[in-house]
Amino acid sequence: MAPRLALTALERALDDDETAVMIADIDWEHFASRFTATRPSPLLSELLPRSSAPMEPVEALATRLRGMSRIERDRAVLELVRAQVAAVLGHAKPASVDPSRTFQEVGFDSLTAVELRNRLATATGVPFPGSVIFDYPTPAALADHVRARFVPDKDKERDKDNDEGGATSVLDELTRLEAVLSDLSPSDVAGAEVAAKIKSLLSHWGAATTSDIDMDSATDEEMFDLLGKEFGIS
């Protein structure tokens, strides 16, 4: 402590006739937020700085982000992460947070990591592990992860829906295959090659367990007949 500040504190303690006192120069804005990152502290509640601005409601934020283009959404989530990083570090503006610098470089430790995790969870409603900044070591990498968890890409959502209709797609492909096979004969060279390929595919598929035909000894005609029975191709 600066001597003048320390002597002034000691003088006040003596004037108040305190018999047990500790004098320390504490940066409450940083100490209190880190100390309460994992648990509330009634003792420090009166000393904690008030939040400068309320967070946007989770649903409102999600709706706003979904209405953006991919580039705009990436930028908005990055700004959200930078704002929370700045709040944890005590910076006045999110612009002071370099998206490419690692969290360890700018002074994050286990306590501040948990505090950032809590802030992001509150802002998005998505649970994150306390180790998230070590898994995604820069604000830019963390923002990509937060966006993927909070507002998944529409293309990925469509892919998920398409997976559920995968069986229909396979049947469509088999229908197209039927049209091609109708022009081939098992006795043709091309037909024999196709039959060999089909034999291999059905073997991997496990058709041997559902058919009386010996896959290794089946003739080309038997393979075409099996194909017709299994997939409805005449």
PDB file of C-alpha atoms in Angstrom:
ATOM      1  CA  MET A   1       0.000   0.000   0.000  1.00  0.00           C
ATOM      2  CA  ALA A   2       1.019   3.566  -0.495  1.00  0.00           C
ATOM      3  CA  PRO A   3       2.376   4.841   2.879  1.00  0.00           C
ATOM      4  CA  ARG A   4      -0.059   7.747   3.111  1.00  0.00           C
ATOM      5  CA  LEU A   5      -3.055   5.511   2.386  1.00  0.00           C
ATOM      6  CA  ALA A   6      -1.868   2.903   4.897  1.00  0.00           C
ATOM      7  CA  LEU A   7      -1.309   5.479   7.662  1.00  0.00           C
ATOM      8  CA  THR A   8      -4.724   7.053   7.039  1.00  0.00           C
ATOM      9  CA  ALA A   9      -6.385   3.636   7.359  1.00  0.00           C
ATOM     10  CA  LEU A  10      -4.450   2.883  10.543  1.00  0.00           C
ATOM     11  CA  GLU A  11      -5.437   6.239  12.007  1.00  0.00           C
ATOM     12  CA  ARG A  12      -9.110   5.534  11.358  1.00  0.00           C
ATOM     13  CA  ALA A  13      -8.802   2.114  12.969  1.00  0.00           C
ATOM     14  CA  LEU A  14      -7.234   3.650  16.092  1.00  0.00           C
ATOM     15  CA  ASP A  15      -9.821   6.428  16.258  1.00  0.00           C
ATOM     16  CA  ASP A  16     -12.576   3.799  16.195  1.00  0.00           C
ATOM     17  CA  ASP A  17     -10.797   1.906  18.994  1.00  0.00           C
ATOM     18  CA  GLU A  18     -10.731  -1.303  16.967  1.00  0.00           C
ATOM     19  CA  THR A  19      -8.849  -4.190  18.613  1.00  0.00           C
ATOM     20  CA  ALA A  20      -8.880  -6.573  15.645  1.00  0.00           C
ATOM     21  CA  VAL A  21      -8.626  -5.076  12.201  1.00  0.00           C
ATOM     22  CA  MET A  22      -7.101  -5.879   8.829  1.00  0.00           C
ATOM     23  CA  ILE A  23      -6.043  -3.151   6.444  1.00  0.00           C
ATOM     24  CA  ALA A  24      -5.734  -4.008   2.770  1.00  0.00           C
ATOM     25  CA  ASP A  25      -5.851  -2.158  -0.507  1.00  0.00           C
ATOM     26  CA  ILE A  26      -8.477  -4.152  -2.421  1.00  0.00           C
ATOM     27  CA  ASP A  27      -9.739  -3.615  -5.941  1.00  0.00           C
ATOM     28  CA  TRP A  28     -13.327  -4.571  -5.118  1.00  0.00           C
ATOM     29  CA  GLU A  29     -14.518  -4.558  -8.709  1.00  0.00           C
ATOM     30  CA  HIS A  30     -12.144  -7.392  -9.576  1.00  0.00           C
ATOM     31  CA  PHE A  31     -11.824  -9.189  -6.244  1.00  0.00           C
ATOM     32  CA  ALA A  32     -15.528  -9.363  -5.470  1.00  0.00           C
ATOM     33  CA  SER A  33     -16.555 -10.595  -8.912  1.00  0.00           C
ATOM     34  CA  ARG A  34     -13.936 -13.354  -8.810  1.00  0.00           C
ATOM     35  CA  PHE A  35     -14.678 -14.301  -5.220  1.00  0.00           C
ATOM     36  CA  THR A  36     -18.381 -14.708  -5.963  1.00  0.00           C
ATOM     37  CA  ALA A  37     -17.945 -16.369  -9.366  1.00  0.00           C
ATOM     38  CA  THR A  38     -18.692 -19.825  -7.939  1.00  0.00           C
ATOM     39  CA  ARG A  39     -20.967 -18.865  -5.019  1.00  0.00           C
ATOM     40  CA  PRO A  40     -22.895 -15.853  -3.701  1.00  0.00           C
ATOM     41  CA  SER A  41     -21.449 -13.866  -0.791  1.00  0.00           C
ATOM     42  CA  PRO A  42     -23.856 -11.889   1.434  1.00  0.00           C
ATOM     43  CA  LEU A  43     -20.805 -10.281   3.074  1.00  0.00           C
ATOM     44  CA  LEU A  44     -19.677  -8.743  -0.201  1.00  0.00           C
ATOM     45  CA  SER A  45     -23.086  -8.102  -1.764  1.00  0.00           C
ATOM     46  CA  GLU A  46     -23.100  -4.435  -0.696  1.00  0.00           C
ATOM     47  CA  LEU A  47     -19.618  -3.913  -2.126  1.00  0.00           C
ATOM     48  CA  LEU A  48     -20.224  -5.411  -5.553  1.00  0.00           C
ATOM     49  CA  PRO A  49     -20.550  -2.872  -8.356  1.00  0.00           C
ATOM     50  CA  ARG A  50     -23.998  -2.680  -9.894  1.00  0.00           C
ATOM     51  CA  SER A  51     -24.426  -4.034 -13.398  1.00  0.00           C
ATOM     52  CA  SER A  52     -24.070  -1.173 -15.849  1.00  0.00           C
ATOM     53  CA  ALA A  53     -26.836  -2.493 -18.132  1.00  0.00           C
ATOM     54  CA  PRO A  54     -29.332  -5.353 -17.980  1.00  0.00           C
ATOM     55  CA  MET A  55     -28.774  -8.295 -20.297  1.00  0.00           C
ATOM     56  CA  GLU A  56     -31.097  -8.829 -23.234  1.00  0.00           C
ATOM     57  CA  PRO A  57     -33.653 -11.585 -22.497  1.00  0.00           C
ATOM     58  CA  VAL A  58     -32.484 -14.934 -23.861  1.00  0.00           C
ATOM     59  CA  GLU A  59     -35.470 -15.517 -26.159  1.00  0.00           C
ATOM     60  CA  ALA A  60     -35.312 -11.980 -27.527  1.00  0.00           C
ATOM     61  CA  LEU A  61     -31.600 -12.377 -28.236  1.00  0.00           C
ATOM     62  CA  ALA A  62     -32.122 -15.744 -29.937  1.00  0.00           C
ATOM     63  CA  THR A  63     -34.912 -14.350 -32.108  1.00  0.00           C
ATOM     64  CA  ARG A  64     -32.829 -11.344 -33.081  1.00  0.00           C
ATOM     65  CA  LEU A  65     -29.843 -13.519 -34.017  1.00  0.00           C
ATOM     66  CA  ARG A  66     -31.936 -15.935 -36.088  1.00  0.00           C
ATOM     67  CA  GLY A  67     -33.160 -12.998 -38.160  1.00  0.00           C
ATOM     68  CA  MET A  68     -29.600 -12.122 -39.166  1.00  0.00           C
ATOM     69  CA  SER A  69     -27.426 -13.397 -41.966  1.00  0.00           C
ATOM     70  CA  ARG A  70     -24.645 -15.815 -41.029  1.00  0.00           C
ATOM     71  CA  ILE A  71     -22.002 -13.065 -41.173  1.00  0.00           C
ATOM     72  CA  GLU A  72     -24.098 -10.692 -39.051  1.00  0.00           C
ATOM     73  CA  ARG A  73     -24.848 -13.465 -36.559  1.00  0.00           C
ATOM     74  CA  ASP A  74     -21.169 -14.353 -36.203  1.00  0.00           C
ATOM     75  CA  ARG A  75     -20.321 -10.699 -35.605  1.00  0.00           C
ATOM     76  CA  ALA A  76     -23.100 -10.237 -33.047  1.00  0.00           C
ATOM     77  CA  VAL A  77     -22.152 -13.318 -31.024  1.00  0.00           C
ATOM     78  CA  LEU A  78     -18.493 -12.296 -31.083  1.00  0.00           C
ATOM     79  CA  GLU A  79     -19.478  -8.894 -29.687  1.00  0.00           C
ATOM     80  CA  LEU A  80     -21.517 -10.644 -26.995  1.00  0.00           C
ATOM     81  CA  VAL A  81     -18.502 -12.718 -25.973  1.00  0.00           C
ATOM     82  CA  ARG A  82     -16.170  -9.718 -26.064  1.00  0.00           C
ATOM     83  CA  ALA A  83     -18.582  -7.744 -23.895  1.00  0.00           C
ATOM     84  CA  GLN A  84     -18.630 -10.486 -21.266  1.00  0.00           C
ATOM     85  CA  VAL A  85     -14.850 -10.862 -21.397  1.00  0.00           C
ATOM     86  CA  ALA A  86     -14.465  -7.099 -20.948  1.00  0.00           C
ATOM     87  CA  ALA A  87     -16.827  -7.162 -17.960  1.00  0.00           C
ATOM     88  CA  VAL A  88     -14.847  -9.947 -16.298  1.00  0.00           C
ATOM     89  CA  LEU A  89     -11.537  -8.171 -16.880  1.00  0.00           C
ATOM     90  CA  GLY A  90     -12.904  -4.802 -15.827  1.00  0.00           C
ATOM     91  CA  HIS A  91     -12.439  -3.142 -19.216  1.00  0.00           C
ATOM     92  CA  ALA A  92     -14.707  -0.231 -20.056  1.00  0.00           C
ATOM     93  CA  LYS A  93     -15.361  -1.251 -23.668  1.00  0.00           C
ATOM     94  CA  PRO A  94     -15.614  -4.611 -25.487  1.00  0.00           C
ATOM     95  CA  ALA A  95     -13.430  -3.120 -28.246  1.00  0.00           C
ATOM     96  CA  SER A  96     -10.459  -3.440 -25.890  1.00  0.00           C
ATOM     97  CA  VAL A  97     -10.724  -7.244 -26.103  1.00  0.00           C
ATOM     98  CA  ASP A  98      -8.615  -8.687 -28.925  1.00  0.00           C
ATOM     99  CA  PRO A  99     -10.551 -11.651 -30.414  1.00  0.00           C
ATOM    100  CA  SER A 100      -7.340 -13.436 -31.406  1.00  0.00           C
ATOM    101  CA  ARG A 101      -5.489 -13.262 -28.076  1.00  0.00           C
ATOM    102  CA  THR A 102      -5.791 -16.261 -25.784  1.00  0.00           C
ATOM    103  CA  PHE A 103      -7.594 -15.940 -22.477  1.00  0.00           C
ATOM    104  CA  GLN A 104      -4.458 -16.941 -20.612  1.00  0.00           C
ATOM    105  CA  GLU A 105      -2.520 -14.164 -22.330  1.00  0.00           C
ATOM    106  CA  VAL A 106      -4.930 -11.526 -21.031  1.00  0.00           C
ATOM    107  CA  GLY A 107      -4.875 -12.829 -17.457  1.00  0.00           C
ATOM    108  CA  PHE A 108      -7.702 -15.353 -17.123  1.00  0.00           C
ATOM    109  CA  ASP A 109      -7.440 -17.961 -14.381  1.00  0.00           C
ATOM    110  CA  SER A 110      -9.762 -20.660 -13.065  1.00  0.00           C
ATOM    111  CA  LEU A 111     -11.951 -18.190 -11.160  1.00  0.00           C
ATOM    112  CA  THR A 112     -12.367 -15.745 -14.009  1.00  0.00           C
ATOM    113  CA  ALA A 113     -12.995 -18.690 -16.342  1.00  0.00           C
ATOM    114  CA  VAL A 114     -15.940 -19.727 -14.178  1.00  0.00           C
ATOM    115  CA  GLU A 115     -17.197 -16.151 -14.021  1.00  0.00           C
ATOM    116  CA  LEU A 116     -17.135 -15.859 -17.818  1.00  0.00           C
ATOM    117  CA  ARG A 117     -18.868 -19.229 -18.113  1.00  0.00           C
ATOM    118  CA  ASN A 118     -21.609 -18.014 -15.753  1.00  0.00           C
ATOM    119  CA  ARG A 119     -22.078 -14.785 -17.685  1.00  0.00           C
ATOM    120  CA  LEU A 120     -22.377 -16.588 -21.013  1.00  0.00           C
ATOM    121  CA  ALA A 121     -24.795 -19.117 -19.539  1.00  0.00           C
ATOM    122  CA  THR A 122     -26.953 -16.276 -18.192  1.00  0.00           C
ATOM    123  CA  ALA A 123     -26.876 -14.427 -21.522  1.00  0.00           C
ATOM    124  CA  THR A 124     -27.743 -17.456 -23.666  1.00  0.00           C
ATOM    125  CA  GLY A 125     -29.468 -19.904 -21.353  1.00  0.00           C
ATOM    126  CA  VAL A 126     -26.992 -22.559 -22.527  1.00  0.00           C
ATOM    127  CA  PRO A 127     -24.902 -24.443 -19.937  1.00  0.00           C
ATOM    128  CA  PHE A 128     -21.156 -24.396 -20.532  1.00  0.00           C
ATOM    129  CA  PRO A 129     -18.418 -26.241 -18.611  1.00  0.00           C
ATOM    130  CA  GLY A 130     -16.035 -24.251 -16.449  1.00  0.00           C
ATOM    131  CA  SER A 131     -13.208 -25.367 -18.755  1.00  0.00           C
ATOM    132  CA  VAL A 132     -14.793 -23.830 -21.844  1.00  0.00           C
ATOM    133  CA  ILE A 133     -12.103 -21.135 -22.255  1.00  0.00           C
ATOM    134  CA  PHE A 134      -9.419 -23.819 -22.233  1.00  0.00           C
ATOM    135  CA  ASP A 135     -11.275 -25.807 -24.886  1.00  0.00           C
ATOM    136  CA  TYR A 136     -11.827 -22.638 -26.946  1.00  0.00           C
ATOM    137  CA  PRO A 137      -8.830 -20.484 -25.954  1.00  0.00           C
ATOM    138  CA  THR A 138      -9.628 -17.210 -27.763  1.00  0.00           C
ATOM    139  CA  PRO A 139     -12.728 -15.006 -27.836  1.00  0.00           C
ATOM    140  CA  ALA A 140     -13.109 -15.747 -31.554  1.00  0.00           C
ATOM    141  CA  ALA A 141     -13.030 -19.527 -31.030  1.00  0.00           C
ATOM    142  CA  LEU A 142     -15.335 -19.275 -28.031  1.00  0.00           C
ATOM    143  CA  ALA A 143     -17.793 -17.121 -30.008  1.00  0.00           C
ATOM    144  CA  ASP A 144     -17.998 -19.790 -32.726  1.00  0.00           C
ATOM    145  CA  HIS A 145     -18.765 -22.392 -30.065  1.00  0.00           C
ATOM    146  CA  VAL A 146     -21.358 -20.207 -28.342  1.00  0.00           C
ATOM    147  CA  ARG A 147     -23.098 -19.469 -31.646  1.00  0.00           C
ATOM    148  CA  ALA A 148     -23.194 -23.156 -32.588  1.00  0.00           C
ATOM    149  CA  ARG A 149     -24.737 -24.044 -29.220  1.00  0.00           C
ATOM    150  CA  PHE A 150     -27.101 -21.086 -28.977  1.00  0.00           C
ATOM    151  CA  VAL A 151     -28.310 -20.557 -32.561  1.00  0.00           C
ATOM    152  CA  PRO A 152     -27.329 -23.575 -34.708  1.00  0.00           C
ATOM    153  CA  ASP A 153     -27.016 -23.034 -38.441  1.00  0.00           C
ATOM    154  CA  LYS A 154     -30.271 -23.502 -40.355  1.00  0.00           C
ATOM    155  CA  ASP A 155     -28.463 -25.773 -42.818  1.00  0.00           C
ATOM    156  CA  LYS A 156     -27.531 -28.147 -39.999  1.00  0.00           C
ATOM    157  CA  GLU A 157     -31.096 -28.156 -38.770  1.00  0.00           C
ATOM    158  CA  ARG A 158     -32.241 -29.078 -42.254  1.00  0.00           C
ATOM    159  CA  ASP A 159     -29.632 -31.829 -42.414  1.00  0.00           C
ATOM    160  CA  LYS A 160     -31.031 -33.251 -39.189  1.00  0.00           C
ATOM    161  CA  ASP A 161     -34.516 -33.264 -40.686  1.00  0.00           C
ATOM    162  CA  ASN A 162     -33.180 -34.864 -43.848  1.00  0.00           C
ATOM    163  CA  ASP A 163     -31.569 -37.638 -41.828  1.00  0.00           C
ATOM    164  CA  GLU A 164     -35.005 -38.614 -40.574  1.00  0.00           C
ATOM    165  CA  GLY A 165     -36.125 -38.979 -44.176  1.00  0.00           C
ATOM    166  CA  GLY A 166     -32.999 -40.890 -45.178  1.00  0.00           C
ATOM    167  CA  ALA A 167     -34.908 -44.108 -45.873  1.00  0.00           C
ATOM    168  CA  THR A 168     -37.079 -42.300 -48.410  1.00  0.00           C
ATOM    169  CA  SER A 169     -33.990 -40.967 -50.195  1.00  0.00           C
ATOM    170  CA  VAL A 170     -32.523 -44.468 -50.412  1.00  0.00           C
ATOM    171  CA  LEU A 171     -35.734 -45.830 -51.925  1.00  0.00           C
ATOM    172  CA  ASP A 172     -35.704 -43.026 -54.465  1.00  0.00           C
ATOM    173  CA  GLU A 173     -32.161 -43.969 -55.451  1.00  0.00           C
ATOM    174  CA  LEU A 174     -33.183 -47.620 -55.787  1.00  0.00           C
ATOM    175  CA  THR A 175     -36.027 -46.602 -58.059  1.00  0.00           C
ATOM    176  CA  ARG A 176     -33.551 -44.833 -60.324  1.00  0.00           C
ATOM    177  CA  LEU A 177     -31.311 -47.921 -60.147  1.00  0.00           C
ATOM    178  CA  GLU A 178     -34.233 -50.061 -61.270  1.00  0.00           C
ATOM    179  CA  ALA A 179     -34.589 -47.989 -64.430  1.00  0.00           C
ATOM    180  CA  VAL A 180     -30.897 -48.436 -65.241  1.00  0.00           C
ATOM    181  CA  LEU A 181     -30.866 -52.172 -64.533  1.00  0.00           C
ATOM    182  CA  SER A 182     -33.850 -52.764 -66.790  1.00  0.00           C
ATOM    183  CA  ASP A 183     -31.567 -52.216 -69.786  1.00  0.00           C
ATOM    184  CA  LEU A 184     -28.984 -54.767 -68.608  1.00  0.00           C
ATOM    185  CA  SER A 185     -28.887 -58.544 -68.785  1.00  0.00           C
ATOM    186  CA  PRO A 186     -26.978 -60.815 -66.370  1.00  0.00           C
ATOM    187  CA  SER A 187     -25.417 -62.483 -69.403  1.00  0.00           C
ATOM    188  CA  ASP A 188     -23.829 -59.229 -70.607  1.00  0.00           C
ATOM    189  CA  VAL A 189     -20.328 -58.284 -69.507  1.00  0.00           C
ATOM    190  CA  ALA A 190     -21.666 -55.061 -67.976  1.00  0.00           C
ATOM    191  CA  GLY A 191     -24.473 -57.004 -66.343  1.00  0.00           C
ATOM    192  CA  ALA A 192     -22.024 -59.459 -64.838  1.00  0.00           C
ATOM    193  CA  GLU A 193     -19.952 -56.613 -63.382  1.00  0.00           C
ATOM    194  CA  VAL A 194     -23.079 -55.013 -61.918  1.00  0.00           C
ATOM    195  CA  ALA A 195     -24.141 -58.350 -60.437  1.00  0.00           C
ATOM    196  CA  ALA A 196     -20.730 -58.744 -58.795  1.00  0.00           C
ATOM    197  CA  LYS A 197     -21.000 -55.263 -57.295  1.00  0.00           C
ATOM    198  CA  ILE A 198     -24.512 -55.943 -56.051  1.00  0.00           C
ATOM    199  CA  LYS A 199     -23.303 -59.195 -54.517  1.00  0.00           C
ATOM    200  CA  SER A 200     -20.633 -57.296 -52.604  1.00  0.00           C
ATOM    201  CA  LEU A 201     -23.062 -54.607 -51.419  1.00  0.00           C
ATOM    202  CA  LEU A 202     -25.664 -57.124 -50.285  1.00  0.00           C
ATOM    203  CA  SER A 203     -22.996 -59.103 -48.482  1.00  0.00           C
ATOM    204  CA  HIS A 204     -21.989 -56.021 -46.490  1.00  0.00           C
ATOM    205  CA  TRP A 205     -25.639 -55.149 -45.911  1.00  0.00           C
ATOM    206  CA  GLY A 206     -26.215 -58.562 -44.385  1.00  0.00           C
ATOM    207  CA  ALA A 207     -28.554 -59.901 -47.029  1.00  0.00           C
ATOM    208  CA  ALA A 208     -27.100 -63.354 -46.505  1.00  0.00           C
ATOM    209  CA  THR A 209     -28.850 -63.561 -43.144  1.00  0.00           C
ATOM    210  CA  THR A 210     -32.244 -62.907 -44.713  1.00  0.00           C
ATOM    211  CA  SER A 211     -31.928 -65.026 -47.821  1.00  0.00           C
ATOM    212  CA  ASP A 212     -31.541 -68.736 -48.598  1.00  0.00           C
ATOM    213  CA  ILE A 213     -29.079 -67.920 -51.373  1.00  0.00           C
ATOM    214  CA  ASP A 214     -25.385 -68.604 -50.770  1.00  0.00           C
ATOM    215  CA  MET A 215     -23.847 -65.239 -51.630  1.00  0.00           C
ATOM    216  CA  ASP A 216     -20.463 -66.725 -52.571  1.00  0.00           C
ATOM    217  CA  SER A 217     -21.852 -69.332 -54.956  1.00  0.00           C
ATOM    218  CA  ALA A 218     -24.880 -67.431 -56.313  1.00  0.00           C
ATOM    219  CA  THR A 219     -25.078 -67.039 -60.071  1.00  0.00           C
ATOM    220  CA  ASP A 220     -25.632 -63.687 -61.729  1.00  0.00           C
ATOM    221  CA  GLU A 221     -29.254 -64.648 -62.516  1.00  0.00           C
ATOM    222  CA  GLU A 222     -29.845 -65.529 -58.847  1.00  0.00           C
ATOM    223  CA  MET A 223     -28.343 -62.199 -57.757  1.00  0.00           C
ATOM    224  CA  PHE A 224     -30.658 -60.253 -60.068  1.00  0.00           C
ATOM    225  CA  ASP A 225     -33.578 -62.301 -58.795  1.00  0.00           C
ATOM    226  CA  LEU A 226     -32.526 -61.572 -55.193  1.00  0.00           C
ATOM    227  CA  LEU A 227     -32.271 -57.881 -55.992  1.00  0.00           C
ATOM    228  CA  GLY A 228     -35.807 -57.954 -57.301  1.00  0.00           C
ATOM    229  CA  LYS A 229     -37.108 -59.694 -54.185  1.00  0.00           C
ATOM    230  CA  GLU A 230     -35.240 -57.486 -51.711  1.00  0.00           C
ATOM    231  CA  PHE A 231     -35.907 -54.115 -53.317  1.00  0.00           C
ATOM    232  CA  GLY A 232     -38.976 -54.714 -55.437  1.00  0.00           C
ATOM    233  CA  ILE A 233     -37.126 -54.451 -58.729  1.00  0.00           C
ATOM    234  CA  SER A 234     -38.629 -56.676 -61.431  1.00  0.00           C
TER     235      SER A 234
END
